[in-house]
């Protein structure tokens, strides 16, 4: 019977404590509690990747030569970026050659002498925008306007100009080559020495000769091509030098939709794993939370009530050996609690990563958040209402 009075006694004591200032806890008492000290996982949308294309897009915004980059970059079937140049080494009309020969009643060898073609355009500017060539390839094509084959001979070489020297790389196989009749065909393809870290400058033919038939003009189709020619295609993949340095400025992560508003947190730490397959170290700082936007066209507005404290440096990597970094980001609401975070602005600085060697740039490379959820840990503070 006496146990029935216990609830009543408890109620009376509570009322008494509320009335007595000795039991008043409304002042001088920390109205915050800490939960989830071992961590909880919160889903996070995709962050990044900040890709090769977006980075070179920043390079192309540079005044002067930078604006040429985007125009001349190509992407092959495997996603690798490359530059390409096509130029003539030698080109002359068969009428001009016959005039130069004089007596054309018999077959004879015509001496074209020294001929050259230069690699121009963006390729020559690579060192000035912290880029270097990899997988350099050279293809030489011959054009013969006559109906029969023509034999040609020359001493050919690739020239590379450095600040201190000129490097001469012999091109084999052109001391006796055949130019197929009435055709434009590839007569040589070669890979340049992989140790060559600067682009090709010039293709040169010394002592070029053509073995021509009698009356060469009569062997040409007057309505078709009338030119003898040698031309080259030079192609190189793109790698980044260790001197590469660019401030990408303030960029958006895009939609990340970090849904933490429901936890009513005043302060927390977010732990994420960042993966980098770019041959660039990335320094990330200056985080700013953006308020929700109704659409992409709506102007972004920074939520000044939310403070993110983090300075993150991610080392460079490659697709074969990605670099990963665990980043701890502190988020705090100046007033109230942290809402859902739809999007974040950040400042990104990129530098060439020493010691990686030549890593060819590919559109698959990028800087991204590897984990699909954020771990909230340590000191998650919830205000008591």
Coordinates of C-alpha atoms in Angstrom, one line a residue:
X1 CA 0.0 0.0 0.0
X2 CA 2.8 2.4 0.9
X3 CA 4.4 2.0 -2.6
X4 CA 1.4 3.8 -4.1
X5 CA 2.7 7.1 -2.4
X6 CA 6.2 7.0 -4.0
X7 CA 5.1 8.7 -7.3
X8 CA 3.3 11.3 -5.3
X9 CA 6.3 12.0 -3.1
X10 CA 8.5 12.4 -6.2
X11 CA 6.1 15.0 -7.7
X12 CA 6.1 17.0 -4.4
X13 CA 9.9 17.0 -4.2
X14 CA 10.2 18.2 -7.8
X15 CA 7.7 21.0 -7.2
X16 CA 9.6 22.0 -4.0
X17 CA 13.0 22.1 -5.8
X18 CA 11.5 24.3 -8.6
X19 CA 10.3 26.7 -6.0
X20 CA 13.5 26.7 -4.0
X21 CA 16.3 28.8 -5.5
X22 CA 18.9 26.4 -4.0
X23 CA 17.7 23.9 -6.6
X24 CA 17.3 26.4 -9.5
X25 CA 19.6 25.4 -12.5
X26 CA 18.4 28.1 -15.0
X27 CA 21.6 30.1 -14.5
X28 CA 25.2 29.2 -14.3
X29 CA 24.6 25.8 -15.9
X30 CA 25.9 24.6 -19.3
X31 CA 22.9 24.0 -21.4
X32 CA 24.7 21.9 -23.9
X33 CA 25.4 18.2 -24.0
X34 CA 27.8 16.2 -26.1
X35 CA 26.7 13.0 -27.9
X36 CA 28.1 10.6 -30.5
X37 CA 31.7 10.9 -29.3
X38 CA 32.6 7.7 -31.1
X39 CA 31.1 9.1 -34.3
X40 CA 28.1 8.7 -36.6
X41 CA 28.0 8.4 -40.4
X42 CA 26.0 10.9 -42.4
X43 CA 25.3 10.5 -46.1
X44 CA 27.2 13.0 -48.3
X45 CA 26.6 13.7 -52.0
X46 CA 29.4 13.4 -54.6
X47 CA 32.1 16.1 -54.2
X48 CA 34.2 16.7 -57.3
X49 CA 36.1 15.5 -59.1
X50 CA 38.0 18.6 -59.9
X51 CA 39.3 17.3 -63.2
X52 CA 42.2 17.7 -65.6
X53 CA 39.8 19.6 -67.9
X54 CA 38.8 22.1 -65.2
X55 CA 42.4 22.7 -64.2
X56 CA 43.6 23.3 -67.8
X57 CA 40.5 25.5 -68.2
X58 CA 42.0 27.7 -65.5
X59 CA 45.3 27.7 -67.4
X60 CA 43.5 28.8 -70.5
X61 CA 42.2 31.8 -68.6
X62 CA 45.7 33.1 -68.2
X63 CA 46.4 36.2 -70.3
X64 CA 48.4 35.7 -73.5
X65 CA 49.6 32.2 -74.2
X66 CA 47.2 30.6 -71.8
X67 CA 44.2 31.4 -74.0
X68 CA 45.7 29.1 -76.7
X69 CA 45.7 26.0 -74.6
X70 CA 42.1 25.1 -74.7
X71 CA 41.9 25.6 -78.5
X72 CA 44.7 23.1 -79.3
X73 CA 44.2 20.4 -76.7
X74 CA 42.9 17.1 -78.1
X75 CA 41.7 13.9 -76.3
X76 CA 42.4 10.5 -77.7
X77 CA 40.1 7.4 -77.5
X78 CA 41.7 6.4 -74.1
X79 CA 41.1 9.9 -72.6
X80 CA 44.7 11.1 -72.8
X81 CA 45.4 14.7 -73.7
X82 CA 47.7 15.6 -76.5
X83 CA 49.0 18.3 -78.7
X84 CA 49.4 17.8 -82.5
X85 CA 51.2 19.7 -85.3
X86 CA 51.1 19.1 -89.0
X87 CA 53.5 20.9 -91.3
X88 CA 55.3 20.6 -94.6
X89 CA 59.0 19.7 -94.8
X90 CA 59.2 20.2 -98.6
X91 CA 56.6 21.0 -101.2
X92 CA 57.2 21.9 -104.9
X93 CA 55.1 21.8 -108.1
X94 CA 56.2 19.3 -110.7
X95 CA 56.2 22.1 -113.3
X96 CA 58.7 24.1 -111.2
X97 CA 60.9 21.0 -110.8
X98 CA 60.9 20.3 -114.6
X99 CA 61.8 23.9 -115.3
X100 CA 64.7 23.6 -112.8
X101 CA 65.9 20.4 -114.5
X102 CA 66.1 22.0 -117.9
X103 CA 66.7 19.1 -120.2
X104 CA 64.1 16.5 -119.2
X105 CA 64.5 14.1 -122.2
X106 CA 66.1 11.5 -120.0
X107 CA 65.5 10.2 -116.5
X108 CA 67.7 12.0 -113.9
X109 CA 68.2 12.7 -110.2
X110 CA 67.0 16.1 -109.0
X111 CA 68.8 17.6 -106.0
X112 CA 66.3 19.5 -103.7
X113 CA 69.1 20.2 -101.2
X114 CA 68.3 21.1 -97.6
X115 CA 64.6 21.2 -96.5
X116 CA 63.0 21.6 -93.1
X117 CA 59.8 22.0 -91.2
X118 CA 59.3 23.6 -87.8
X119 CA 57.1 22.4 -85.0
X120 CA 55.2 25.6 -84.2
X121 CA 52.2 26.8 -82.2
X122 CA 51.3 25.6 -78.7
X123 CA 53.9 22.8 -78.6
X124 CA 56.8 25.3 -78.5
X125 CA 55.2 27.2 -75.6
X126 CA 54.8 24.2 -73.4
X127 CA 57.7 25.0 -71.0
X128 CA 56.2 28.5 -70.4
X129 CA 53.0 27.1 -69.1
X130 CA 54.6 24.3 -66.9
X131 CA 53.8 21.5 -69.3
X132 CA 56.1 19.0 -70.9
X133 CA 55.7 16.4 -73.6
X134 CA 55.4 12.6 -73.1
X135 CA 55.0 9.8 -75.6
X136 CA 56.3 11.9 -78.5
X137 CA 55.5 10.4 -81.9
X138 CA 56.6 11.4 -85.4
X139 CA 54.9 10.4 -88.7
X140 CA 56.4 11.4 -92.1
X141 CA 54.2 11.3 -95.2
X142 CA 55.2 11.5 -98.8
X143 CA 53.1 12.8 -101.8
X144 CA 53.9 11.9 -105.4
X145 CA 51.9 13.4 -108.2
X146 CA 53.3 11.1 -110.9
X147 CA 51.7 7.9 -112.1
X148 CA 54.8 5.8 -111.3
X149 CA 56.8 5.4 -108.1
X150 CA 59.6 7.8 -107.3
X151 CA 62.7 6.9 -105.3
X152 CA 63.9 9.5 -102.8
X153 CA 66.9 9.8 -100.6
X154 CA 68.0 12.1 -97.7
X155 CA 69.7 12.3 -94.4
X156 CA 66.9 13.1 -92.0
X157 CA 66.9 14.2 -88.3
X158 CA 64.8 15.6 -85.5
X159 CA 66.2 18.7 -83.9
X160 CA 65.4 19.8 -80.3
X161 CA 66.4 23.2 -79.2
X162 CA 67.2 23.7 -75.5
X163 CA 68.4 26.9 -73.7
X164 CA 72.0 25.6 -73.8
X165 CA 72.3 23.2 -76.7
X166 CA 70.8 21.7 -79.8
X167 CA 70.0 17.9 -79.8
X168 CA 70.1 16.0 -83.1
X169 CA 68.2 12.7 -83.3
X170 CA 68.7 10.8 -86.5
X171 CA 65.6 9.5 -88.4
X172 CA 66.4 6.1 -89.9
X173 CA 65.1 4.6 -93.1
X174 CA 65.0 7.7 -95.4
X175 CA 68.3 7.2 -97.2
X176 CA 66.4 5.2 -99.8
X177 CA 62.6 5.4 -99.7
X178 CA 59.8 5.0 -102.2
X179 CA 57.1 7.6 -102.9
X180 CA 54.1 5.6 -104.3
X181 CA 52.7 6.9 -107.5
X182 CA 49.7 9.3 -107.4
X183 CA 49.4 8.9 -103.7
X184 CA 49.9 10.5 -100.3
X185 CA 51.2 7.8 -98.0
X186 CA 52.9 7.3 -94.7
X187 CA 56.6 6.3 -95.2
X188 CA 57.8 6.4 -91.6
X189 CA 56.6 6.4 -88.1
X190 CA 58.8 6.5 -85.0
X191 CA 58.6 7.2 -81.2
X192 CA 61.0 9.7 -79.9
X193 CA 63.3 9.0 -76.9
X194 CA 61.3 8.9 -73.7
X195 CA 64.1 10.6 -71.9
X196 CA 63.5 13.7 -74.0
X197 CA 61.6 16.1 -71.7
X198 CA 61.3 19.0 -74.1
X199 CA 59.3 19.1 -77.4
X200 CA 60.6 18.5 -80.9
X201 CA 61.6 21.8 -82.6
X202 CA 62.3 20.9 -86.2
X203 CA 62.4 18.1 -88.8
X204 CA 65.3 18.5 -91.3
X205 CA 66.2 16.7 -94.5
X206 CA 69.8 17.1 -95.8
X207 CA 70.7 16.3 -99.3
X208 CA 67.2 15.5 -100.4
X209 CA 67.1 14.0 -103.9
X210 CA 64.3 12.6 -106.2
X211 CA 64.9 10.1 -109.0
X212 CA 62.6 11.4 -111.7
X213 CA 61.6 9.9 -115.0
X214 CA 62.0 11.7 -118.3
X215 CA 59.4 14.4 -119.0
X216 CA 57.9 14.3 -115.5
X217 CA 55.1 16.7 -116.2
X218 CA 53.7 14.3 -118.8
X219 CA 53.5 11.6 -116.1
X220 CA 51.3 13.8 -113.9
X221 CA 47.5 14.1 -114.1
X222 CA 46.8 17.7 -114.9
X223 CA 43.4 17.7 -113.1
X224 CA 44.9 16.2 -109.9
X225 CA 47.6 17.1 -107.4
X226 CA 50.7 18.5 -109.0
X227 CA 53.0 18.7 -106.0
X228 CA 55.8 16.6 -104.6
X229 CA 55.8 16.9 -100.9
X230 CA 57.1 15.6 -97.6
X231 CA 55.1 16.5 -94.5
X232 CA 55.2 15.5 -90.9
X233 CA 52.7 14.9 -88.1
X234 CA 54.1 15.5 -84.6
X235 CA 52.1 14.4 -81.6
X236 CA 52.9 14.4 -77.9
X237 CA 51.0 13.6 -74.7
X238 CA 50.9 16.2 -71.9
X239 CA 52.5 16.0 -68.5
X240 CA 53.0 18.6 -65.8
X241 CA 56.3 19.9 -64.6
X242 CA 57.2 20.1 -60.9
X243 CA 57.3 23.9 -61.4
X244 CA 53.5 23.9 -62.2
X245 CA 51.7 26.4 -59.9
X246 CA 48.3 27.8 -60.3
X247 CA 45.8 29.4 -58.0
X248 CA 42.4 28.1 -59.2
X249 CA 40.7 30.7 -57.1
X250 CA 37.4 30.2 -55.4
X251 CA 35.4 27.3 -56.9
X252 CA 32.3 25.4 -55.9
X253 CA 32.0 21.8 -54.8
X254 CA 28.7 21.5 -56.6
X255 CA 25.8 19.8 -54.8
X256 CA 27.0 17.8 -51.8
X257 CA 23.7 17.8 -49.8
X258 CA 25.3 17.1 -46.4
X259 CA 22.1 16.4 -44.4
X260 CA 23.1 17.2 -40.8
X261 CA 20.4 19.8 -40.0
X262 CA 18.2 17.1 -38.4
X263 CA 20.8 16.5 -35.7
X264 CA 20.5 20.0 -34.3
X265 CA 24.3 20.4 -34.0
X266 CA 26.0 23.6 -32.9
X267 CA 29.4 22.3 -33.6
X268 CA 30.9 19.1 -35.1
X269 CA 33.8 17.6 -37.0
X270 CA 33.4 16.0 -40.4
X271 CA 35.9 13.4 -41.4
X272 CA 36.3 12.5 -45.1
X273 CA 38.8 10.6 -47.3
X274 CA 40.1 12.6 -50.3
X275 CA 41.6 10.8 -53.3
X276 CA 43.9 12.5 -55.8
X277 CA 44.9 11.0 -59.1
X278 CA 46.3 14.2 -60.5
X279 CA 50.1 14.6 -60.5
X280 CA 49.5 17.8 -58.5
X281 CA 49.4 18.5 -54.8
X282 CA 46.3 20.4 -53.9
X283 CA 45.9 22.9 -51.0
X284 CA 42.3 23.5 -50.1
X285 CA 41.2 26.3 -47.7
X286 CA 38.8 29.2 -47.3
X287 CA 35.6 27.1 -47.0
X288 CA 32.3 29.0 -47.2
X289 CA 28.9 27.4 -46.9
X290 CA 26.3 28.4 -49.5
X291 CA 22.6 28.8 -48.8
X292 CA 20.2 26.6 -50.8
X293 CA 19.6 27.7 -54.4
X294 CA 16.3 27.2 -56.2
X295 CA 18.2 26.7 -59.5
X296 CA 21.6 26.8 -61.1
X297 CA 20.9 30.3 -62.4
X298 CA 20.2 31.7 -59.0
X299 CA 23.0 33.7 -57.5
X300 CA 24.9 31.9 -54.7
X301 CA 24.7 33.4 -51.3
X302 CA 27.2 32.7 -48.5
X303 CA 25.8 31.6 -45.1
X304 CA 27.9 33.8 -42.8
X305 CA 26.4 32.1 -39.8
X306 CA 28.2 28.8 -40.5
X307 CA 32.0 28.7 -40.0
X308 CA 34.2 25.9 -41.5
X309 CA 37.7 25.6 -40.2
X310 CA 40.1 23.5 -42.3
X311 CA 43.3 23.8 -44.3
X312 CA 43.9 20.6 -46.3
X313 CA 46.8 19.6 -48.4
X314 CA 46.5 16.5 -50.6
X315 CA 49.6 15.1 -52.2
X316 CA 49.7 14.4 -56.0
X317 CA 49.1 10.9 -57.3
X318 CA 48.3 9.0 -60.5
X319 CA 45.6 6.6 -61.7
X320 CA 47.9 3.7 -60.9
X321 CA 49.0 5.1 -57.5
X322 CA 46.3 7.5 -56.2
X323 CA 47.2 9.6 -53.1
X324 CA 44.7 9.5 -50.3
X325 CA 44.3 11.9 -47.4
X326 CA 42.0 11.9 -44.4
X327 CA 40.7 15.4 -43.8
X328 CA 39.1 16.6 -40.6
X329 CA 36.8 19.6 -41.1
X330 CA 35.3 21.6 -38.2
X331 CA 31.9 23.1 -38.7
X332 CA 30.2 25.5 -36.3
X333 CA 27.1 27.6 -36.2
X334 CA 27.6 31.1 -34.7
X335 CA 23.9 31.1 -33.7
X336 CA 21.4 28.3 -33.5
X337 CA 22.3 25.0 -35.1
X338 CA 24.0 23.8 -38.3
X339 CA 21.5 23.4 -41.2
X340 CA 21.8 21.0 -44.1
X341 CA 24.8 22.0 -46.2
X342 CA 23.9 21.9 -49.9
X343 CA 27.0 23.4 -51.4
X344 CA 30.4 24.8 -50.4
X345 CA 32.9 27.3 -51.9
X346 CA 36.6 26.6 -51.4
X347 CA 39.9 28.1 -52.5
X348 CA 42.2 25.7 -54.5
X349 CA 45.9 26.0 -55.2
X350 CA 47.7 23.4 -57.3
X351 CA 51.4 22.7 -57.5
X352 CA 53.5 20.1 -59.4
X353 CA 54.2 17.1 -57.2
X354 CA 57.9 16.2 -56.9
X355 CA 59.0 12.6 -57.4
X356 CA 56.1 11.3 -59.5
X357 CA 57.9 11.2 -62.8
X358 CA 56.1 11.9 -66.0
X359 CA 52.4 11.2 -65.6
X360 CA 50.5 11.7 -68.8
X361 CA 47.3 13.7 -68.2
X362 CA 44.0 11.9 -68.7
X363 CA 40.4 13.1 -68.4
X364 CA 39.8 10.4 -65.8
X365 CA 42.2 12.1 -63.3
X366 CA 40.8 14.3 -60.6
X367 CA 40.5 15.3 -57.0
X368 CA 37.4 13.8 -55.3
X369 CA 35.9 12.7 -52.0
X370 CA 36.3 9.0 -52.0
X371 CA 33.8 8.1 -49.2
X372 CA 30.1 8.3 -49.8
X373 CA 29.4 9.4 -46.2
X374 CA 30.9 11.9 -43.8
X375 CA 31.8 10.7 -40.3
X376 CA 30.8 13.2 -37.6
X377 CA 33.1 12.8 -34.6
X378 CA 34.3 14.3 -31.4
X379 CA 32.5 17.1 -29.6
X380 CA 29.2 17.1 -31.4
X381 CA 27.5 19.7 -29.3
X382 CA 23.7 19.8 -29.1
X383 CA 22.0 22.8 -27.4
X384 CA 19.3 22.0 -24.9
X385 CA 16.1 23.9 -25.7

